[in-house]
Amino acid sequence: MKKLRWAMEGEFWELDQSTPKTLEGTARAVAGNPLPLGLSRGTRLSRPKQIDFMQRFMSVPFLPSFSADGAPTLTLQRVLTIPFSENWFATLLGQFNLLKYLSSVKDAKASKSSKSTWLESLRDKSLYAFGFSSEILFTSDDTLLLSYDSCGHNNTSRKKAVFHHKFPNHNLTVEAVWPGLFVDKNNYWDVPFSMAVDLASVASDSGPSYHLTMHHNSGSPKQFEGNGNSGSPKQFEGNGNSSSEVPASLLPGVSFKSAFSYKKNVDIWRSKARKLKLVQPYDIFLSDPHVSASGIIDSFGSVALTAQHGTFQRRFVDLTRFYTRLDFPSGSKFLSGATLLARDFFNSQQPSLETIRAVCPNVFLSVQQQIAGPFSFRVDSGAIIDLKNRDIQARDSVFAIEYALQVLGSAKAVAWYAPKQQEFMIELRFFET
């Protein structure tokens, strides 16, 4: 349930969101902007590791990504792994902008005065981007990751250093990026320098946990420049908000966050029927039919319900899964709204829409259906309740085809498309539901 836990905490913590806009394949979500379920990303499975695995064990020569930021781009990525020792290896990631290359060849043919050929067009350095990363395992508990990405279209680079340390029942992460890419509901933002120190207790299915974070930003944030095909960034469409105001949490300064939460899982029903003998489930995490609920309470609150039919063993119609989550606003916002709501009822007044919105939760839904064998179709979406027009609208929908890697127990290759962001990626994910 890792991904669901990350998404639950997205209202409070800055978490990673998958995106093809950078070689690294991630952007940090601004606090207070809940992550789309299908785009939340763990911190330990880097993009080079994903591509290397698919090249080695899935015979995938190139991994495609699509983005419609400005002029649409279709890129191909490939990785070269360099093992220095058992505890130290590096990767060289190369990216080629296929759509821009085809466009340049077409333009060259259309220009009678040009003598450029398809081969000469390959000399355009704006078609390429390269990334170098190195991971060093000092001990079984200490890992250092260094990365450097360079794009030919604008001669810019991104640097990152991440240190992980495992304490007994705790995880420490120290991360520095320059510039750091962040995303809110409307735009992508570049922060010249961003650093975070994060200490969190190891998550459990039920019980207490806590989280401490120190965050430092330096320099003036600016909108992301795009992927090299447009001089200005393209805002997300369909959100009804064209504001380009810099989020307060990205401004220069130091901030501290702490939270203590309690999580509880309850099985409402769980099948006791025997699974098929000598047939391994396509995903061991999706092999138990059940109906269960979970909740997290803190300065924010979240309640989730999961229902599954099928054991994901048969070739057809053996997995149908439904998930819904209600995220309630922060304690101060909820308390203020509840107070105003109680006052209006006490005075026999009709509550305003703003007051009702203050106590209404954010709604998220996910539906997954097996197509055939290890393939399944999944839709993740938020839901906005329009009280004024008495309507329900989808928000941040993500459509995905998942391929379960049965030999690994619980792993999958995911091809997803997000209409709002107009982005497409193929990713590898482990131990997520």
Short mmCIF file of C-alpha atoms in Angstrom, two decimals:
data_model
loop_
_atom_site.label_atom_id
_atom_site.label_comp_id
_atom_site.label_asym_id
_atom_site.label_seq_id
_atom_site.Cartn_x
_atom_site.Cartn_y
_atom_site.Cartn_z
CA MET A 1 0.00 0.00 0.00
CA LYS A 2 3.01 2.28 -0.37
CA LYS A 3 1.67 4.45 -3.17
CA LEU A 4 -1.63 4.99 -1.37
CA ARG A 5 0.22 6.11 1.73
CA TRP A 6 2.31 8.60 -0.23
CA ALA A 7 -0.81 10.00 -1.88
CA MET A 8 -2.63 10.25 1.44
CA GLU A 9 0.13 12.48 2.77
CA GLY A 10 0.28 14.62 -0.37
CA GLU A 11 -1.81 17.35 1.23
CA PHE A 12 0.91 17.95 3.83
CA TRP A 13 4.27 16.73 2.47
CA GLU A 14 6.12 17.44 -0.77
CA LEU A 15 6.11 14.13 -2.65
CA ASP A 16 7.40 12.98 -6.05
CA GLN A 17 5.18 12.92 -9.13
CA SER A 18 6.10 11.15 -12.36
CA THR A 19 6.57 13.40 -15.40
CA PRO A 20 8.46 13.15 -18.72
CA LYS A 21 9.53 16.78 -18.53
CA THR A 22 12.93 15.90 -17.10
CA LEU A 23 15.42 13.08 -17.63
CA GLU A 24 14.94 12.07 -14.01
CA GLY A 25 11.26 11.57 -14.71
CA THR A 26 9.95 13.26 -11.55
CA ALA A 27 8.81 16.61 -10.20
CA ARG A 28 8.18 17.43 -6.55
CA ALA A 29 4.53 18.20 -5.80
CA VAL A 30 3.92 21.43 -3.90
CA ALA A 31 2.38 20.83 -0.47
CA GLY A 32 -1.37 21.30 -0.44
CA ASN A 33 -1.73 19.93 -3.98
CA PRO A 34 -2.88 16.31 -3.74
CA LEU A 35 -1.11 13.97 -6.14
CA PRO A 36 -3.01 12.16 -8.87
CA LEU A 37 -3.07 8.54 -7.69
CA GLY A 38 -1.56 7.11 -10.86
CA LEU A 39 1.38 9.55 -10.90
CA SER A 40 2.74 9.22 -7.37
CA ARG A 41 6.29 7.90 -7.32
CA GLY A 42 8.48 6.33 -4.67
CA THR A 43 11.85 7.88 -3.93
CA ARG A 44 14.12 4.85 -4.32
CA LEU A 45 13.37 3.59 -7.84
CA SER A 46 15.12 6.04 -10.15
CA ARG A 47 14.40 6.44 -13.85
CA PRO A 48 17.78 4.96 -14.92
CA LYS A 49 17.10 1.87 -12.77
CA GLN A 50 13.70 1.43 -14.41
CA ILE A 51 15.10 1.65 -17.92
CA ASP A 52 18.05 -0.63 -17.10
CA PHE A 53 15.69 -3.32 -15.76
CA MET A 54 13.43 -3.18 -18.81
CA GLN A 55 16.42 -3.38 -21.16
CA ARG A 56 17.92 -6.37 -19.37
CA PHE A 57 14.87 -8.46 -18.52
CA MET A 58 12.09 -7.28 -20.82
CA SER A 59 14.06 -6.77 -24.06
CA VAL A 60 12.91 -3.16 -24.39
CA PRO A 61 15.51 -1.30 -26.51
CA PHE A 62 14.11 2.20 -25.91
CA LEU A 63 11.55 3.64 -23.52
CA PRO A 64 9.23 6.27 -25.05
CA SER A 65 7.76 9.31 -23.30
CA PHE A 66 5.37 11.96 -24.59
CA SER A 67 4.68 15.52 -23.48
CA ALA A 68 2.51 18.23 -25.07
CA ASP A 69 4.29 21.14 -23.40
CA GLY A 70 4.33 23.76 -26.18
CA ALA A 71 5.07 21.77 -29.33
CA PRO A 72 4.44 18.05 -28.64
CA THR A 73 7.54 15.91 -28.04
CA LEU A 74 8.06 12.17 -28.28
CA THR A 75 11.37 11.10 -26.75
CA LEU A 76 13.24 7.79 -26.64
CA GLN A 77 15.49 6.89 -23.70
CA ARG A 78 18.20 4.28 -23.26
CA VAL A 79 20.63 3.55 -20.43
CA LEU A 80 24.20 2.27 -20.26
CA THR A 81 25.12 0.77 -16.87
CA ILE A 82 28.71 0.96 -15.63
CA PRO A 83 29.40 -1.32 -12.62
CA PHE A 84 32.58 -0.15 -10.88
CA SER A 85 32.28 -2.62 -8.01
CA GLU A 86 29.68 -4.55 -6.02
CA ASN A 87 28.86 -1.42 -4.02
CA TRP A 88 29.30 1.25 -6.67
CA PHE A 89 27.74 1.58 -10.08
CA ALA A 90 26.89 4.37 -12.48
CA THR A 91 24.47 4.86 -15.35
CA LEU A 92 24.57 7.00 -18.48
CA LEU A 93 21.10 7.88 -19.73
CA GLY A 94 20.61 9.18 -23.26
CA GLN A 95 17.48 10.79 -24.66
CA PHE A 96 16.56 11.49 -28.28
CA ASN A 97 13.71 13.78 -29.32
CA LEU A 98 12.18 11.74 -32.13
CA LEU A 99 9.25 14.03 -32.90
CA LYS A 100 11.46 17.10 -33.20
CA TYR A 101 13.88 15.20 -35.45
CA LEU A 102 11.10 14.12 -37.83
CA SER A 103 9.83 17.70 -37.89
CA SER A 104 13.29 19.06 -38.77
CA VAL A 105 13.69 16.51 -41.59
CA LYS A 106 10.27 17.49 -42.95
CA ASP A 107 11.17 21.18 -42.82
CA ALA A 108 14.49 20.49 -44.56
CA LYS A 109 12.77 18.69 -47.41
CA ALA A 110 10.24 21.49 -47.77
CA SER A 111 13.01 24.10 -48.05
CA LYS A 112 14.32 24.11 -51.62
CA SER A 113 17.39 26.14 -50.67
CA SER A 114 18.42 23.73 -47.94
CA LYS A 115 20.77 20.85 -48.66
CA SER A 116 20.21 19.22 -45.27
CA THR A 117 19.54 15.51 -45.22
CA TRP A 118 18.11 13.22 -42.60
CA LEU A 119 21.68 12.41 -41.55
CA GLU A 120 22.75 16.03 -41.24
CA SER A 121 19.68 16.77 -39.13
CA LEU A 122 21.08 14.44 -36.47
CA ARG A 123 23.81 17.02 -35.79
CA ASP A 124 21.29 19.29 -34.08
CA LYS A 125 22.31 19.13 -30.42
CA SER A 126 18.86 20.25 -29.30
CA LEU A 127 17.64 16.74 -30.15
CA TYR A 128 19.66 15.21 -27.33
CA ALA A 129 19.80 15.12 -23.55
CA PHE A 130 22.14 13.16 -21.31
CA GLY A 131 22.12 12.20 -17.69
CA PHE A 132 24.84 10.68 -15.53
CA SER A 133 24.08 9.14 -12.13
CA SER A 134 26.18 7.30 -9.61
CA GLU A 135 24.96 5.27 -6.63
CA ILE A 136 27.33 4.29 -3.84
CA LEU A 137 26.40 1.80 -1.11
CA PHE A 138 28.72 2.67 1.78
CA THR A 139 27.04 0.12 4.05
CA SER A 140 23.82 -1.87 4.01
CA ASP A 141 22.21 1.14 5.71
CA ASP A 142 23.86 4.06 3.89
CA THR A 143 23.38 5.02 0.24
CA LEU A 144 24.53 8.10 -1.68
CA LEU A 145 23.05 9.00 -5.06
CA LEU A 146 24.57 11.70 -7.30
CA SER A 147 23.09 12.73 -10.63
CA TYR A 148 23.76 15.28 -13.37
CA ASP A 149 21.39 15.94 -16.28
CA SER A 150 22.15 18.12 -19.30
CA CYS A 151 19.81 19.17 -22.12
CA GLY A 152 21.12 20.28 -25.50
CA HIS A 153 18.23 22.58 -26.39
CA ASN A 154 18.99 25.21 -23.73
CA ASN A 155 22.41 24.30 -22.30
CA THR A 156 20.92 23.92 -18.82
CA SER A 157 21.70 21.21 -16.31
CA ARG A 158 20.15 19.71 -13.20
CA LYS A 159 22.13 18.36 -10.28
CA LYS A 160 20.98 16.23 -7.38
CA ALA A 161 22.52 14.61 -4.32
CA VAL A 162 20.51 12.25 -2.11
CA PHE A 163 21.73 10.49 1.03
CA HIS A 164 19.68 7.67 2.63
CA HIS A 165 20.33 6.19 6.05
CA LYS A 166 18.35 3.46 7.81
CA PHE A 167 18.02 3.82 11.56
CA PRO A 168 16.23 1.16 13.61
CA ASN A 169 12.56 1.70 12.67
CA HIS A 170 13.40 5.06 11.03
CA ASN A 171 14.52 6.39 7.67
CA LEU A 172 16.64 9.52 7.18
CA THR A 173 16.82 11.25 3.78
CA VAL A 174 18.93 14.32 2.99
CA GLU A 175 18.36 15.70 -0.50
CA ALA A 176 19.72 18.71 -2.40
CA VAL A 177 18.71 19.66 -5.96
CA TRP A 178 19.65 22.63 -8.13
CA PRO A 179 17.46 23.63 -9.76
CA GLY A 180 14.56 21.67 -8.31
CA LEU A 181 11.43 21.07 -10.37
CA PHE A 182 8.11 21.50 -8.54
CA VAL A 183 4.52 21.22 -9.73
CA ASP A 184 1.29 22.72 -8.41
CA LYS A 185 -2.24 22.62 -9.82
CA ASN A 186 -1.38 24.98 -12.68
CA ASN A 187 2.33 25.07 -13.50
CA TYR A 188 5.77 23.55 -13.23
CA TRP A 189 8.31 25.69 -11.31
CA ASP A 190 12.09 25.75 -11.21
CA VAL A 191 13.60 26.60 -7.81
CA PRO A 192 17.31 27.55 -8.12
CA PHE A 193 18.30 25.54 -5.04
CA SER A 194 16.23 23.32 -2.78
CA MET A 195 17.31 21.17 0.14
CA ALA A 196 15.33 18.92 2.48
CA VAL A 197 16.14 16.83 5.56
CA ASP A 198 13.48 14.23 6.25
CA LEU A 199 13.16 11.81 9.19
CA ALA A 200 10.23 9.39 9.23
CA SER A 201 9.32 6.32 11.19
CA VAL A 202 8.96 3.13 9.17
CA ALA A 203 5.40 2.80 7.97
CA SER A 204 3.22 -0.02 9.24
CA ASP A 205 -0.25 -1.23 8.31
CA SER A 206 -1.62 -0.10 11.65
CA GLY A 207 -0.28 1.97 14.50
CA PRO A 208 1.35 5.34 15.21
CA SER A 209 4.04 7.03 13.14
CA TYR A 210 5.68 10.41 12.90
CA HIS A 211 7.40 12.55 10.30
CA LEU A 212 9.84 15.47 10.65
CA THR A 213 11.06 17.66 7.77
CA MET A 214 13.28 20.71 7.36
CA HIS A 215 13.06 22.41 3.95
CA HIS A 216 15.25 25.21 2.59
CA ASN A 217 14.78 27.09 -0.70
CA SER A 218 17.16 29.64 -2.19
CA GLY A 219 16.72 31.94 -5.18
CA SER A 220 13.68 33.23 -7.04
CA PRO A 221 11.39 30.53 -8.47
CA LYS A 222 10.39 30.81 -12.12
CA GLN A 223 8.10 28.89 -14.40
CA PHE A 224 9.63 25.84 -16.03
CA GLU A 225 11.03 26.62 -19.48
CA GLY A 226 9.42 23.63 -21.14
CA ASN A 227 11.10 20.91 -23.15
CA GLY A 228 12.82 23.03 -25.73
CA ASN A 229 10.08 23.35 -28.33
CA SER A 230 8.39 26.40 -26.95
CA GLY A 231 9.71 29.61 -25.52
CA SER A 232 7.10 29.70 -22.78
CA PRO A 233 5.64 27.00 -20.57
CA LYS A 234 2.17 25.63 -21.13
CA GLN A 235 -0.21 25.63 -18.21
CA PHE A 236 -2.38 22.64 -17.44
CA GLU A 237 -5.71 22.73 -19.19
CA GLY A 238 -9.13 22.19 -17.77
CA ASN A 239 -8.41 23.37 -14.23
CA GLY A 240 -10.29 26.63 -14.50
CA ASN A 241 -7.41 28.55 -12.99
CA SER A 242 -4.78 30.40 -15.02
CA SER A 243 -3.00 31.93 -12.04
CA SER A 244 0.78 32.02 -12.29
CA GLU A 245 1.45 33.22 -8.73
CA VAL A 246 4.45 31.52 -7.14
CA PRO A 247 3.35 29.11 -4.37
CA ALA A 248 4.36 30.44 -0.97
CA SER A 249 6.18 27.22 -0.06
CA LEU A 250 8.61 27.73 -2.98
CA LEU A 251 9.77 31.19 -1.93
CA PRO A 252 13.26 31.56 -0.37
CA GLY A 253 13.45 30.60 3.28
CA VAL A 254 13.49 27.75 5.77
CA SER A 255 10.44 25.82 6.92
CA PHE A 256 9.86 23.02 9.42
CA LYS A 257 7.08 20.45 9.47
CA SER A 258 6.22 17.77 11.94
CA ALA A 259 3.30 15.40 12.22
CA PHE A 260 2.25 12.51 14.39
CA SER A 261 -0.37 10.23 12.88
CA TYR A 262 -2.20 7.05 13.70
CA LYS A 263 -3.29 4.55 11.06
CA LYS A 264 -5.78 1.73 11.40
CA ASN A 265 -6.73 -1.00 8.92
CA VAL A 266 -9.93 -3.00 9.31
CA ASP A 267 -10.94 -6.08 7.32
CA ILE A 268 -14.67 -5.94 6.66
CA TRP A 269 -14.59 -9.16 4.67
CA ARG A 270 -11.80 -11.39 3.38
CA SER A 271 -12.29 -14.50 1.29
CA LYS A 272 -11.38 -17.83 2.84
CA ALA A 273 -11.73 -19.70 -0.43
CA ARG A 274 -8.64 -21.60 -1.56
CA LYS A 275 -6.59 -20.31 -4.46
CA LEU A 276 -5.88 -22.41 -7.51
CA LYS A 277 -3.24 -25.01 -6.75
CA LEU A 278 0.13 -24.80 -8.49
CA VAL A 279 -0.86 -21.50 -10.13
CA GLN A 280 1.10 -18.45 -9.04
CA PRO A 281 -0.91 -15.19 -8.95
CA TYR A 282 0.20 -12.57 -11.42
CA ASP A 283 0.67 -10.24 -8.42
CA ILE A 284 0.80 -11.56 -4.86
CA PHE A 285 -0.44 -8.18 -3.53
CA LEU A 286 -3.57 -8.56 -5.65
CA SER A 287 -4.40 -12.18 -4.91
CA ASP A 288 -6.83 -11.94 -1.95
CA PRO A 289 -10.49 -11.01 -2.55
CA HIS A 290 -11.53 -8.69 0.26
CA VAL A 291 -13.30 -5.56 1.43
CA SER A 292 -11.27 -3.44 3.82
CA ALA A 293 -11.10 0.07 5.21
CA SER A 294 -8.26 2.19 6.54
CA GLY A 295 -7.91 5.57 8.17
CA ILE A 296 -5.19 8.07 9.08
CA ILE A 297 -5.75 10.91 11.54
CA ASP A 298 -3.46 13.84 12.32
CA SER A 299 -3.61 17.58 11.50
CA PHE A 300 -5.26 16.07 8.39
CA GLY A 301 -7.48 13.01 8.07
CA SER A 302 -8.02 10.33 5.45
CA VAL A 303 -10.44 7.42 5.13
CA ALA A 304 -10.15 4.74 2.42
CA LEU A 305 -12.19 1.77 1.27
CA THR A 306 -10.87 -1.07 -0.91
CA ALA A 307 -12.90 -3.86 -2.51
CA GLN A 308 -11.49 -6.65 -4.67
CA HIS A 309 -13.00 -9.61 -6.49
CA GLY A 310 -10.84 -12.39 -7.93
CA THR A 311 -7.41 -13.83 -7.14
CA PHE A 312 -5.61 -12.67 -10.32
CA GLN A 313 -4.67 -16.24 -11.22
CA ARG A 314 -6.92 -17.05 -14.17
CA ARG A 315 -6.47 -15.62 -17.63
CA PHE A 316 -9.73 -13.71 -17.82
CA VAL A 317 -12.04 -11.78 -15.47
CA ASP A 318 -10.17 -12.74 -12.31
CA LEU A 319 -9.41 -9.27 -10.97
CA THR A 320 -11.81 -6.42 -10.37
CA ARG A 321 -10.62 -3.85 -7.87
CA PHE A 322 -12.21 -0.65 -6.55
CA TYR A 323 -10.60 1.92 -4.29
CA THR A 324 -11.93 5.20 -2.94
CA ARG A 325 -10.38 7.67 -0.54
CA LEU A 326 -11.69 10.75 1.25
CA ASP A 327 -9.08 13.31 2.30
CA PHE A 328 -10.33 15.82 4.84
CA PRO A 329 -8.75 19.29 5.01
CA SER A 330 -6.22 20.43 7.58
CA GLY A 331 -7.37 20.69 11.18
CA SER A 332 -7.50 24.50 11.34
CA LYS A 333 -9.38 24.80 8.05
CA PHE A 334 -11.82 22.06 8.98
CA LEU A 335 -12.40 23.48 12.48
CA SER A 336 -13.01 26.97 11.09
CA GLY A 337 -15.49 25.65 8.53
CA ALA A 338 -17.25 23.43 11.06
CA THR A 339 -17.60 26.38 13.44
CA LEU A 340 -19.16 28.57 10.75
CA LEU A 341 -21.42 25.71 9.67
CA ALA A 342 -22.64 25.15 13.23
CA ARG A 343 -23.27 28.87 13.67
CA ASP A 344 -25.34 29.04 10.50
CA PHE A 345 -27.47 26.06 11.57
CA PHE A 346 -27.88 27.51 15.07
CA ASN A 347 -29.09 30.81 13.59
CA SER A 348 -31.32 28.97 11.06
CA GLN A 349 -29.29 30.46 8.18
CA GLN A 350 -28.40 28.75 4.94
CA PRO A 351 -24.66 27.96 4.91
CA SER A 352 -22.60 29.56 2.16
CA LEU A 353 -20.91 27.44 -0.49
CA GLU A 354 -17.49 28.48 0.85
CA THR A 355 -18.39 27.19 4.31
CA ILE A 356 -19.57 23.84 2.95
CA ARG A 357 -16.45 23.48 0.77
CA ALA A 358 -14.27 24.04 3.84
CA VAL A 359 -15.54 20.84 5.48
CA CYS A 360 -15.98 18.70 2.36
CA PRO A 361 -13.25 16.13 1.71
CA ASN A 362 -11.28 15.61 -1.48
CA VAL A 363 -12.49 12.46 -3.22
CA PHE A 364 -10.26 10.01 -5.11
CA LEU A 365 -11.33 6.91 -7.02
CA SER A 366 -9.44 4.04 -8.63
CA VAL A 367 -10.84 1.14 -10.68
CA GLN A 368 -8.75 -1.74 -12.03
CA GLN A 369 -9.94 -4.55 -14.30
CA GLN A 370 -8.02 -7.50 -15.68
CA ILE A 371 -7.99 -7.57 -19.49
CA ALA A 372 -6.22 -10.85 -20.18
CA GLY A 373 -3.50 -12.71 -18.32
CA PRO A 374 -1.08 -10.25 -16.69
CA PHE A 375 -2.60 -7.24 -18.46
CA SER A 376 -5.08 -5.00 -16.65
CA PHE A 377 -6.64 -1.61 -17.29
CA ARG A 378 -6.70 1.00 -14.54
CA VAL A 379 -8.31 4.41 -14.13
CA ASP A 380 -7.37 6.76 -11.28
CA SER A 381 -9.21 10.03 -10.80
CA GLY A 382 -10.08 12.70 -8.34
CA ALA A 383 -13.64 13.97 -8.09
CA ILE A 384 -14.86 17.52 -7.62
CA ILE A 385 -18.35 18.04 -6.19
CA ASP A 386 -19.81 21.20 -7.73
CA LEU A 387 -22.29 22.28 -5.08
CA LYS A 388 -23.49 25.25 -7.07
CA ASN A 389 -24.46 23.25 -10.15
CA ARG A 390 -25.07 20.00 -8.24
CA ASP A 391 -22.62 18.14 -10.44
CA ILE A 392 -19.62 15.84 -10.03
CA GLN A 393 -16.58 16.32 -12.27
CA ALA A 394 -13.46 14.20 -12.75
CA ARG A 395 -10.11 15.75 -11.82
CA ASP A 396 -6.53 14.69 -12.57
CA SER A 397 -7.59 11.48 -14.30
CA VAL A 398 -4.89 8.97 -15.23
CA PHE A 399 -5.46 6.02 -17.59
CA ALA A 400 -3.05 3.09 -17.48
CA ILE A 401 -2.33 -0.34 -18.90
CA GLU A 402 -0.43 -2.50 -16.39
CA TYR A 403 1.60 -5.61 -17.13
CA ALA A 404 2.25 -7.73 -14.03
CA LEU A 405 5.74 -9.27 -13.89
CA GLN A 406 4.67 -12.57 -12.36
CA VAL A 407 8.17 -13.95 -11.74
CA LEU A 408 8.94 -11.11 -9.32
CA GLY A 409 5.95 -11.61 -7.05
CA SER A 410 4.72 -8.02 -7.11
CA ALA A 411 6.09 -5.80 -9.85
CA LYS A 412 4.60 -4.26 -12.96
CA ALA A 413 5.34 -2.25 -16.05
CA VAL A 414 2.90 0.63 -16.37
CA ALA A 415 2.04 2.65 -19.47
CA TRP A 416 0.02 5.67 -18.34
CA TYR A 417 -1.51 8.76 -19.93
CA ALA A 418 -2.66 11.88 -18.06
CA PRO A 419 -5.05 14.01 -20.21
CA LYS A 420 -4.78 17.09 -18.01
CA GLN A 421 -1.00 17.22 -18.13
CA GLN A 422 -1.03 15.73 -21.67
CA GLU A 423 1.80 13.39 -20.68
CA PHE A 424 2.58 9.74 -21.38
CA MET A 425 5.22 7.49 -19.81
CA ILE A 426 6.17 3.84 -19.43
CA GLU A 427 7.42 3.04 -15.93
CA LEU A 428 8.45 0.17 -13.72
CA ARG A 429 7.01 -0.14 -10.23
CA PHE A 430 7.62 -2.59 -7.42
CA PHE A 431 5.43 -3.58 -4.46
CA GLU A 432 2.69 -1.04 -5.09
CA THR A 433 -1.07 -1.47 -5.16
#
